[in-house]
């Protein structure tokens, strides 16, 4: 009874949040570009095509199963290469935050320190994880190619690897829990996504952590069903390493860990939850301690304590105006010499802003932030791709903010995002008998989306901040497509109508 109540509560919250995102997010932005009718028609055709494709995959399941490994390998290889093709045309010199992690790694490699970037990492220690990873990879590349190394290309390849691991994990999860037709549907869905073809070049924390959550789920599934204790422990350990390393790059990866743990709790799988929780806690502690020790070795600890930006700063900034970045709040946060006073004043200002808005104003703010966070299907990759462009091309005219055809690109990516979100909604209509594994992961996916939205509502608003959960949206969309049986749905509606007629008669 308790399990059903908790699961039902999650489903209701999921539907509410998803509808709130659809109505106040993508539907607020895309129709303004191409019109309401074109949006409805395009989304309708897109979903109809995916349902038709899933049906065809189901009709030929045996044949598709026989050649799956070859098709999957070919798919991953082709996508990995295709993602690299725009690299030369889109070449640019990173600025701002991306320059800090990319340029900072090069400075660390070439000069043995990060002096010119030290203020940045004293203010933003959260980006030290990616800086360290870049430094490690660049050192290995330098040892092989020396001065001939093209570090921009190396970063693009790292982006493509991240996307490939994401694709691999999404397909494997679908095949494992939903079957071969769903795995082919996942490959088709990711092939249809316009933005994925240009994301490797936006090699910031968003893209370079896209692999983490899907891989952690995949390893979690195999760990959960493993019978041998050693194998189970090793798989849970691997899942924890994936999540912890992903969280070091972008800490929102932690949301999927919480969602998986809560799903086990709801199902009453306490033994499994215990092993999962202990493993996650141990690995996160070791990984975070290791990176923190490396950080302390490179920066003065007392100065770092003084300059590190508190998390409450972004929460405060998320209540100013429409919740986007603003320089005023940074000036406010850095105006205090006493960190205790700073933290108190930030909390006071945060509370004051919410009180000033009231319930109605806070709700309106959530609507605005949802439009910013989920209204841009391009995932705001132009934030990076239009910086210090080496040579402008026709591709730039399509995918950068000031491009002649950007509105078409924005609309295409927005329509695809709407297809994803509406497909995700269909998952709650499933009438299929579900395996414990499918039910557990399905509940976790729902809670993950709820958690992501809640986080973004209290954080700074940006079209990039759900990018590293794009793979989870793709996975949830396949879940919905696989769950929704058109003929059964229509048949049930007809049967319900007939029952109603008979009752009235």
Tab-separated table of N, CA, C and O in Angstrom, residues 424-464:
chain	number	residue	atom	x	y	z
A	424	UNK	N	8.037	11.575	-23.407
A	424	UNK	CA	8.264	11.252	-21.992
A	424	UNK	C	6.950	11.167	-21.231
A	424	UNK	O	6.773	10.325	-20.348
A	425	UNK	N	6.021	12.021	-21.596
A	425	UNK	CA	4.713	12.043	-20.931
A	425	UNK	C	3.960	10.739	-21.160
A	425	UNK	O	3.204	10.283	-20.300
A	426	UNK	N	4.179	10.131	-22.321
A	426	UNK	CA	3.463	8.896	-22.664
A	426	UNK	C	3.879	7.723	-21.793
A	426	UNK	O	3.157	6.721	-21.712
A	427	UNK	N	5.028	7.820	-21.119
A	427	UNK	CA	5.509	6.705	-20.301
A	427	UNK	C	4.536	6.353	-19.184
A	427	UNK	O	4.450	5.197	-18.759
A	428	UNK	N	3.773	7.333	-18.700
A	428	UNK	CA	2.856	7.073	-17.586
A	428	UNK	C	1.604	6.338	-18.052
A	428	UNK	O	0.801	5.897	-17.237
A	429	UNK	N	1.443	6.192	-19.373
A	429	UNK	CA	0.257	5.510	-19.910
A	429	UNK	C	0.476	4.017	-20.065
A	429	UNK	O	-0.396	3.303	-20.528
A	430	UNK	N	1.657	3.533	-19.690
A	430	UNK	CA	1.998	2.130	-19.928
A	430	UNK	C	1.041	1.174	-19.224
A	430	UNK	O	0.735	1.328	-18.050
A	431	UNK	N	0.577	0.189	-19.984
A	431	UNK	CA	-0.266	-0.855	-19.415
A	431	UNK	C	0.462	-2.193	-19.456
A	431	UNK	O	-0.122	-3.234	-19.173
A	432	UNK	N	1.737	-2.156	-19.825
A	432	UNK	CA	2.522	-3.382	-19.896
A	432	UNK	C	2.889	-3.851	-18.491
A	432	UNK	O	3.090	-3.056	-17.586
A	433	UNK	N	2.979	-5.161	-18.338
A	433	UNK	CA	3.486	-5.711	-17.095
A	433	UNK	C	4.987	-5.457	-17.043
A	433	UNK	O	5.715	-5.830	-17.960
A	434	UNK	N	5.452	-4.816	-15.994
A	434	UNK	CA	6.846	-4.398	-15.941
A	434	UNK	C	7.669	-5.306	-15.043
A	434	UNK	O	7.212	-5.757	-13.992
A	435	UNK	N	8.911	-5.549	-15.466
A	435	UNK	CA	9.846	-6.295	-14.637
A	435	UNK	C	10.274	-5.394	-13.483
A	435	UNK	O	10.165	-4.169	-13.568
A	436	UNK	N	10.766	-5.974	-12.384
A	436	UNK	CA	11.244	-5.139	-11.267
A	436	UNK	C	12.326	-4.144	-11.703
A	436	UNK	O	12.350	-3.012	-11.227
A	437	UNK	N	13.203	-4.587	-12.609
A	437	UNK	CA	14.277	-3.719	-13.083
A	437	UNK	C	13.718	-2.531	-13.859
A	437	UNK	O	14.126	-1.390	-13.651
A	438	UNK	N	12.769	-2.806	-14.751
A	438	UNK	CA	12.172	-1.737	-15.546
A	438	UNK	C	11.412	-0.762	-14.652
A	438	UNK	O	11.503	0.459	-14.826
A	439	UNK	N	10.677	-1.286	-13.693
A	439	UNK	CA	9.903	-0.424	-12.798
A	439	UNK	C	10.823	0.442	-11.944
A	439	UNK	O	10.580	1.632	-11.741
A	440	UNK	N	11.908	-0.163	-11.458
A	440	UNK	CA	12.855	0.558	-10.603
A	440	UNK	C	13.514	1.712	-11.361
A	440	UNK	O	13.545	2.846	-10.879
A	441	UNK	N	14.024	1.426	-12.556
A	441	UNK	CA	14.702	2.458	-13.342
A	441	UNK	C	13.697	3.488	-13.846
A	441	UNK	O	13.985	4.693	-13.870
A	442	UNK	N	12.491	3.047	-14.234
A	442	UNK	CA	11.458	3.978	-14.696
A	442	UNK	C	11.095	4.998	-13.627
A	442	UNK	O	10.970	6.201	-13.895
A	443	UNK	N	10.944	4.523	-12.385
A	443	UNK	CA	10.654	5.435	-11.274
A	443	UNK	C	11.813	6.397	-11.052
A	443	UNK	O	11.615	7.595	-10.801
A	444	UNK	N	13.046	5.880	-11.151
A	444	UNK	CA	14.232	6.726	-10.979
A	444	UNK	C	14.311	7.806	-12.057
A	444	UNK	O	14.664	8.957	-11.770
A	445	UNK	N	13.970	7.450	-13.289
A	445	UNK	CA	13.982	8.439	-14.378
A	445	UNK	C	12.977	9.557	-14.102
A	445	UNK	O	13.266	10.737	-14.339
A	446	UNK	N	11.793	9.171	-13.621
A	446	UNK	CA	10.775	10.173	-13.300
A	446	UNK	C	11.253	11.108	-12.189
A	446	UNK	O	11.117	12.335	-12.289
A	447	UNK	N	11.820	10.529	-11.142
A	447	UNK	CA	12.302	11.350	-10.026
A	447	UNK	C	13.491	12.209	-10.436
A	447	UNK	O	13.669	13.321	-9.936
A	448	UNK	N	14.288	11.689	-11.341
A	448	UNK	CA	15.439	12.442	-11.830
A	448	UNK	C	14.988	13.731	-12.520
A	448	UNK	O	15.551	14.806	-12.284
A	449	UNK	N	13.952	13.630	-13.339
A	449	UNK	CA	13.455	14.816	-14.041
A	449	UNK	C	12.839	15.803	-13.057
A	449	UNK	O	13.043	17.017	-13.176
A	450	UNK	N	12.114	15.279	-12.079
A	450	UNK	CA	11.545	16.152	-11.038
A	450	UNK	C	12.668	16.875	-10.299
A	450	UNK	O	12.622	18.090	-10.097
A	451	UNK	N	13.692	16.120	-9.904
A	451	UNK	CA	14.817	16.699	-9.171
A	451	UNK	C	15.576	17.729	-9.987
A	451	UNK	O	15.991	18.773	-9.456
A	452	UNK	N	15.748	17.448	-11.269
A	452	UNK	CA	16.451	18.380	-12.156
A	452	UNK	C	15.686	19.698	-12.247
A	452	UNK	O	16.281	20.780	-12.161
A	453	UNK	N	14.370	19.609	-12.416
A	453	UNK	CA	13.553	20.830	-12.522
A	453	UNK	C	13.594	21.628	-11.212
A	453	UNK	O	13.760	22.842	-11.233
A	454	UNK	N	13.463	20.937	-10.081
A	454	UNK	CA	13.506	21.627	-8.782
A	454	UNK	C	14.844	22.342	-8.612
A	454	UNK	O	14.892	23.507	-8.192
A	455	UNK	N	15.930	21.659	-8.958
A	455	UNK	CA	17.249	22.278	-8.842
A	455	UNK	C	17.343	23.536	-9.702
A	455	UNK	O	17.813	24.584	-9.253
A	456	UNK	N	16.895	23.430	-10.949
A	456	UNK	CA	16.994	24.571	-11.862
A	456	UNK	C	16.100	25.725	-11.429
A	456	UNK	O	16.386	26.886	-11.756
A	457	UNK	N	15.046	25.432	-10.704
A	457	UNK	CA	14.168	26.506	-10.222
A	457	UNK	C	14.790	27.294	-9.070
A	457	UNK	O	14.391	28.430	-8.808
A	458	UNK	N	15.748	26.704	-8.365
A	458	UNK	CA	16.382	27.438	-7.263
A	458	UNK	C	17.775	27.939	-7.657
A	458	UNK	O	18.404	28.664	-6.900
A	459	UNK	N	18.236	27.605	-8.858
A	459	UNK	CA	19.584	27.954	-9.307
A	459	UNK	C	19.527	29.069	-10.352
A	459	UNK	O	18.452	29.490	-10.792
A	460	UNK	N	20.678	29.517	-10.755
A	460	UNK	CA	20.789	30.466	-11.869
A	460	UNK	C	20.171	29.847	-13.119
A	460	UNK	O	20.323	28.654	-13.371
A	461	UNK	N	19.456	30.634	-13.910
A	461	UNK	CA	18.786	30.130	-15.109
A	461	UNK	C	19.705	30.198	-16.328
A	461	UNK	O	20.388	31.196	-16.541
A	462	UNK	N	19.704	29.121	-17.113
A	462	UNK	CA	20.503	29.074	-18.341
A	462	UNK	C	19.989	27.961	-19.236
A	462	UNK	O	19.576	26.903	-18.740
A	463	UNK	N	20.033	28.194	-20.541
A	463	UNK	CA	19.614	27.172	-21.497
A	463	UNK	C	20.562	25.995	-21.581
A	463	UNK	O	20.247	24.987	-22.213
A	464	UNK	N	21.719	26.089	-20.916
A	464	UNK	CA	22.716	25.012	-20.973
A	464	UNK	C	22.605	24.029	-19.815
A	464	UNK	O	23.156	22.932	-19.879
